[in-house]
Amino acid sequence: MPKTSARLLALLSLLQARRDWPGALLAERLDISPRTVRRDVDRLRELGYPILAIKGPDGGYRLDAGSELPPLLFDDEQAVALAIALQGAARSGAGIEEAAARALHTVRQVMPARLRHRIDTFQVTAADAVRPETRVDSGVLMTLSAAVHAREVLRFDYRRRTGERDPGPARRVEPHHLVTWGGRWYLVAWDLDRGDWRTFRADRITPRVPAAGPRFTPRTLPGGDAAAFVAGRFRGAGGAGDWPCRGEVILGLPAAEVSRFAGEALVEELGPDRCRVVLGSWSWPGLAAALGRFDADIEVVGPPELRDAFARLARRYAAAATGPGAGPGVGPEVSGPPTPEGPRRGTRAGAGP
């Protein structure tokens, strides 16, 4: 007969493998007597495992969900962290997917009902390896995931890069998915006020109270895959390895207007009439030309190569305006009113020469 400790572990493993176990079948599988099964069940109960006795002709046992996680006592945040880690491991591609999935099932089975429900609503897609560079409150993540799962309109305040809250009313979105990218959490959602798909950094979100609104019918995400959607947006904006030249500017236009014509650029709203644009191209002059097609003031954030490219293009454009064949009154100092159609006239963002 196996030692008591090994026998208890074997019994616990069997109880976790299926819902109900007849006592006689447990005795047969463990090669022990029904009386020993009863004693071992009592020992597991003393350790905190909630094992129920099933009435019937043969009798039996069931491992039930208790008020805490035996034998280790996890608080809610620790349990959530464990479930997130196991979900990520199950999709890691490191050869441990099956073991991680079984471990997640085992942990879930003995969770309290209230915590098990929260974990069931938490589904995340890993678009890239997650690095703990930006902390997000676990309560915020649970609120976002619950809204995604329940298909409820979400209301929240959004902070700028400087930490200041965006002016105006709360953002109203139809949350679609939580995605990790580059060590950060993002919410993919349909922005009801701007009428377009957006990605929001979770660490900048502060849910309103109450955060949840009416239920909605999910829209079809472009491409149908949340991970590919986020990865495409960041890679198209000049992410590592995609474009040899990448620059960042601030445009004097609303983000909603720029994003309609910016292709795969990363566009971040900074105010009612200002936005940050990160864009890539095959050359610095091509990048400067793609950004210059927007009829707006441009503030170059970096790098210096982009600033130099703007200077070279300015000299070329000035020479073209004053060269042979230029009509009277045409010169670098002459300018007309803003052209609303300006963003539509250039080449597609992220595809400069």
XYZ file of C-alpha atoms in Angstrom:
353
model
C 0.000 0.000 0.000
C 1.398 3.438 -0.839
C 2.410 5.734 1.977
C -0.311 7.987 3.363
C 1.037 11.212 1.763
C 1.348 9.634 -1.687
C -2.070 8.031 -1.313
C -3.676 11.372 -0.404
C -2.168 13.029 -3.464
C -3.400 10.203 -5.680
C -6.889 10.459 -4.174
C -6.955 14.230 -4.660
C -5.863 13.832 -8.270
C -8.695 11.409 -8.940
C -11.273 13.664 -7.272
C -10.178 16.530 -9.530
C -10.379 14.429 -12.679
C -14.174 13.954 -12.646
C -17.190 15.334 -10.825
C -18.474 12.301 -8.891
C -16.628 9.202 -7.733
C -18.297 6.066 -6.269
C -16.468 4.981 -3.116
C -15.956 1.447 -4.376
C -14.396 2.693 -7.619
C -11.982 4.938 -5.707
C -10.974 1.985 -3.528
C -10.382 -0.126 -6.618
C -8.342 2.548 -8.422
C -6.177 3.159 -5.359
C -5.986 -0.499 -4.385
C -7.155 0.193 -0.850
C -10.243 -0.673 1.203
C -13.408 1.502 1.286
C -12.667 2.154 4.962
C -9.227 3.567 4.063
C -10.884 5.766 1.428
C -13.161 7.197 4.110
C -10.201 7.908 6.420
C -8.221 9.564 3.599
C -11.206 11.702 2.671
C -11.410 12.872 6.278
C -7.702 13.781 6.190
C -8.194 15.858 3.048
C -11.126 17.620 4.690
C -8.877 18.471 7.648
C -6.465 20.066 5.163
C -9.285 22.269 3.885
C -10.485 20.408 0.814
C -14.314 20.568 0.623
C -15.180 16.956 -0.224
C -18.870 16.129 -0.182
C -20.356 12.703 0.484
C -22.823 11.572 -2.197
C -25.828 9.561 -1.133
C -26.913 6.546 -3.132
C -26.690 2.759 -3.385
C -22.913 2.790 -3.693
C -22.187 6.125 -2.042
C -19.418 8.338 -3.302
C -17.502 11.604 -3.071
C -17.279 14.932 -4.881
C -14.627 17.661 -4.654
C -16.682 20.805 -4.249
C -15.876 24.519 -4.384
C -15.318 25.979 -0.934
C -14.995 29.449 0.541
C -11.223 29.480 0.103
C -8.505 27.758 -1.906
C -7.079 24.812 0.069
C -4.541 24.158 1.301
C -2.942 27.507 0.341
C -4.995 30.603 1.132
C -4.898 32.988 -1.823
C -6.488 36.398 -1.738
C -8.493 37.544 -4.763
C -5.617 39.415 -6.400
C -3.288 36.434 -6.051
C -5.887 34.101 -7.549
C -6.450 36.478 -10.469
C -2.694 36.756 -11.019
C -2.377 32.955 -11.034
C -5.191 32.568 -13.562
C -3.703 35.259 -15.833
C -0.286 33.605 -15.699
C -1.744 30.205 -16.546
C -3.788 31.647 -19.428
C -0.655 33.228 -20.829
C 1.326 30.015 -20.404
C -1.397 28.091 -22.224
C -0.796 30.348 -25.246
C 2.940 30.841 -24.862
C 4.130 28.414 -27.524
C 6.800 27.161 -25.091
C 5.669 23.543 -25.127
C 3.815 23.737 -21.787
C 0.360 24.558 -23.189
C -1.327 21.294 -22.154
C 0.139 21.305 -18.644
C -0.830 24.963 -18.134
C -4.381 24.304 -19.306
C -4.711 21.366 -16.893
C -3.302 23.457 -14.046
C -5.779 26.251 -14.798
C -8.632 23.727 -14.751
C -7.458 22.325 -11.418
C -7.197 25.755 -9.774
C -10.539 26.859 -11.172
C -12.311 23.775 -9.831
C -11.605 24.588 -6.173
C -12.138 28.340 -6.432
C -15.018 30.018 -4.622
C -17.976 30.546 -6.939
C -17.668 34.353 -6.879
C -13.995 34.196 -7.861
C -14.496 31.415 -10.406
C -17.077 33.566 -12.210
C -14.643 36.484 -12.372
C -11.926 34.288 -13.827
C -14.325 32.824 -16.413
C -15.058 36.326 -17.699
C -11.371 37.160 -17.994
C -10.165 36.240 -21.470
C -7.059 37.837 -22.946
C -5.214 37.504 -26.246
C -1.428 37.836 -26.212
C -0.312 39.696 -29.346
C 3.261 39.936 -28.100
C 5.360 38.914 -25.131
C 4.161 40.755 -22.035
C 6.758 42.629 -20.018
C 5.827 44.236 -16.677
C 6.776 47.759 -17.812
C 3.473 49.435 -17.027
C 1.389 48.504 -14.016
C -2.364 48.276 -14.385
C -4.675 48.012 -11.414
C -6.154 44.512 -11.319
C -9.562 46.001 -10.525
C -9.438 48.004 -13.765
C -8.548 44.885 -15.757
C -11.413 42.956 -14.182
C -13.839 45.797 -14.945
C -12.715 45.900 -18.573
C -12.858 42.134 -18.996
C -16.292 41.944 -17.375
C -17.614 44.570 -19.808
C -16.125 42.661 -22.744
C -17.690 39.421 -21.538
C -21.108 40.967 -20.803
C -21.091 43.062 -24.021
C -21.926 46.220 -22.103
C -21.081 49.794 -23.110
C -18.167 51.024 -20.984
C -17.745 54.551 -19.577
C -14.342 55.756 -18.437
C -11.999 58.727 -18.147
C -8.804 58.592 -20.182
C -5.488 60.192 -19.252
C -2.975 61.743 -21.610
C 0.705 60.850 -21.722
C 1.362 63.685 -19.258
C -1.029 62.111 -16.760
C -3.684 64.791 -17.192
C -7.262 63.723 -17.728
C -8.710 64.333 -21.183
C -11.186 67.210 -21.091
C -14.826 66.706 -21.920
C -17.300 63.977 -21.094
C -16.437 60.366 -20.344
C -15.415 58.111 -23.206
C -18.169 55.721 -24.280
C -17.065 52.564 -26.040
C -18.242 49.108 -26.990
C -15.402 46.966 -25.556
C -14.321 44.132 -27.819
C -11.153 42.591 -26.412
C -8.223 42.960 -24.013
C -4.843 42.609 -25.737
C -1.247 42.773 -24.521
C 1.418 44.352 -26.683
C 4.954 45.452 -25.882
C 4.528 44.978 -22.144
C 1.292 46.965 -21.963
C -2.416 46.170 -21.792
C -4.749 47.599 -24.440
C -8.510 47.678 -24.764
C -9.767 47.266 -28.324
C -13.132 48.970 -28.595
C -15.558 50.773 -30.889
C -15.632 54.451 -29.880
C -19.279 55.500 -29.950
C -18.547 59.245 -30.045
C -15.904 59.042 -32.779
C -17.491 56.280 -34.807
C -14.322 54.235 -35.262
C -12.222 51.451 -33.760
C -9.730 52.531 -31.105
C -7.091 50.972 -28.873
C -6.851 52.360 -25.329
C -3.970 51.809 -22.936
C -5.459 50.160 -19.871
C -3.096 51.935 -17.477
C -4.617 55.265 -18.575
C -8.221 54.170 -18.066
C -10.216 55.134 -14.980
C -13.678 53.500 -15.101
C -16.622 55.691 -14.162
C -19.030 54.627 -11.388
C -21.092 52.921 -12.584
C -18.876 51.915 -15.512
C -21.254 49.543 -17.303
C -24.006 50.789 -19.585
C -26.544 49.150 -21.879
C -25.811 45.916 -23.700
C -24.814 46.017 -27.359
C -24.532 43.709 -30.341
C -20.806 43.211 -31.101
C -19.490 44.677 -34.343
C -17.102 42.833 -36.630
C -13.515 43.795 -35.900
C -11.479 44.563 -39.053
C -9.639 41.374 -39.919
C -11.621 39.466 -37.295
C -8.653 38.945 -34.959
C -7.917 41.252 -32.025
C -4.245 40.309 -31.740
C -3.619 40.866 -35.462
C -5.557 44.141 -35.296
C -3.360 45.594 -32.540
C -0.135 44.154 -33.938
C -0.971 45.578 -37.374
C -1.580 49.031 -35.959
C 1.702 49.197 -34.084
C 3.818 47.536 -36.733
C 2.242 49.693 -39.396
C 3.152 52.731 -37.327
C 6.813 51.995 -37.738
C 7.361 49.358 -35.155
C 10.667 47.629 -34.765
C 11.759 45.889 -37.935
C 8.934 47.145 -40.131
C 10.163 50.534 -41.378
C 13.767 51.761 -41.569
C 12.624 55.282 -40.655
C 10.150 56.153 -37.936
C 9.202 59.588 -36.611
C 6.866 61.287 -34.203
C 5.113 64.623 -34.668
C 2.290 66.647 -33.156
C -0.300 67.854 -35.665
C -2.678 70.745 -35.157
C -5.716 68.659 -36.088
C -8.218 66.541 -34.157
C -7.177 62.909 -33.815
C -10.484 61.760 -35.291
C -9.808 63.682 -38.515
C -6.214 62.534 -38.830
C -6.967 58.888 -38.102
C -9.407 58.747 -41.020
C -6.556 59.361 -43.479
C -3.485 58.186 -41.582
C -3.566 54.556 -42.768
C -1.714 52.413 -40.243
C -0.181 55.295 -38.288
C -0.453 55.415 -34.511
C -2.635 58.423 -33.677
C -3.144 59.615 -30.106
C -5.465 62.440 -29.153
C -3.846 65.239 -27.111
C -6.714 67.705 -27.113
C -9.632 68.999 -29.200
C -7.318 70.199 -32.012
C -4.010 68.412 -31.363
C -2.838 64.843 -31.779
C 0.370 62.842 -31.690
C 1.239 60.818 -34.802
C 3.858 58.063 -35.034
C 4.527 56.975 -38.599
C 7.054 54.955 -40.568
C 8.415 55.040 -44.103
C 11.269 53.787 -46.260
C 13.099 57.152 -46.190
C 13.155 60.324 -44.099
C 12.057 62.581 -46.992
C 9.238 60.141 -47.742
C 8.154 60.254 -44.096
C 8.265 64.064 -44.029
C 6.235 64.233 -47.236
C 3.606 61.838 -45.872
C 3.210 63.956 -42.749
C 3.283 67.244 -44.648
C 0.207 66.333 -46.662
C -1.960 67.169 -43.656
C -2.966 70.847 -43.870
C -1.954 71.665 -40.304
C 0.901 72.994 -38.161
C 3.539 70.346 -37.480
C 5.707 70.038 -34.390
C 8.497 67.513 -34.790
C 9.057 65.469 -31.640
C 11.875 63.421 -33.161
C 14.200 62.122 -34.284
C 16.625 64.779 -35.661
C 16.697 62.992 -39.040
C 13.020 63.784 -39.515
C 13.577 67.453 -38.673
C 16.421 67.604 -41.218
C 14.188 65.972 -43.847
C 11.536 68.644 -43.311
C 14.216 71.338 -43.781
C 15.422 69.770 -47.050
C 11.873 69.511 -48.387
C 11.162 73.115 -47.365
C 14.133 74.313 -49.444
C 13.044 72.214 -52.415
C 9.445 73.402 -52.213
C 10.523 77.031 -51.888
C 12.773 76.672 -54.920
C 9.970 75.040 -56.884
C 7.593 77.865 -55.992
C 10.008 80.615 -57.131
C 11.628 78.810 -60.053
C 11.041 79.213 -63.815
C 7.390 79.167 -64.787
C 6.100 80.371 -61.406
C 3.120 82.654 -61.839
C 2.919 86.186 -60.441
C 2.369 86.422 -56.741
C 3.471 82.853 -56.115
C 6.192 82.435 -53.534
C 7.083 80.843 -50.250
C 5.391 83.619 -48.245
C 2.028 83.193 -49.976
C -0.490 80.931 -48.311
C -4.192 80.357 -48.582
C -6.873 79.269 -46.138
C -6.817 75.753 -44.708
C -8.053 73.117 -47.115
C -10.474 70.640 -45.521
C -9.671 68.139 -48.225
C -5.945 68.271 -47.491
C -5.580 64.876 -45.807
C -7.231 63.141 -48.762
C -4.710 64.318 -51.342
C -1.508 62.654 -50.193
C -0.178 59.162 -50.409
C -1.229 56.605 -47.844
C 0.443 57.023 -44.458
C 3.159 54.508 -43.770
C 3.827 54.029 -47.466
C 6.175 56.893 -48.302
C 8.766 56.538 -51.056
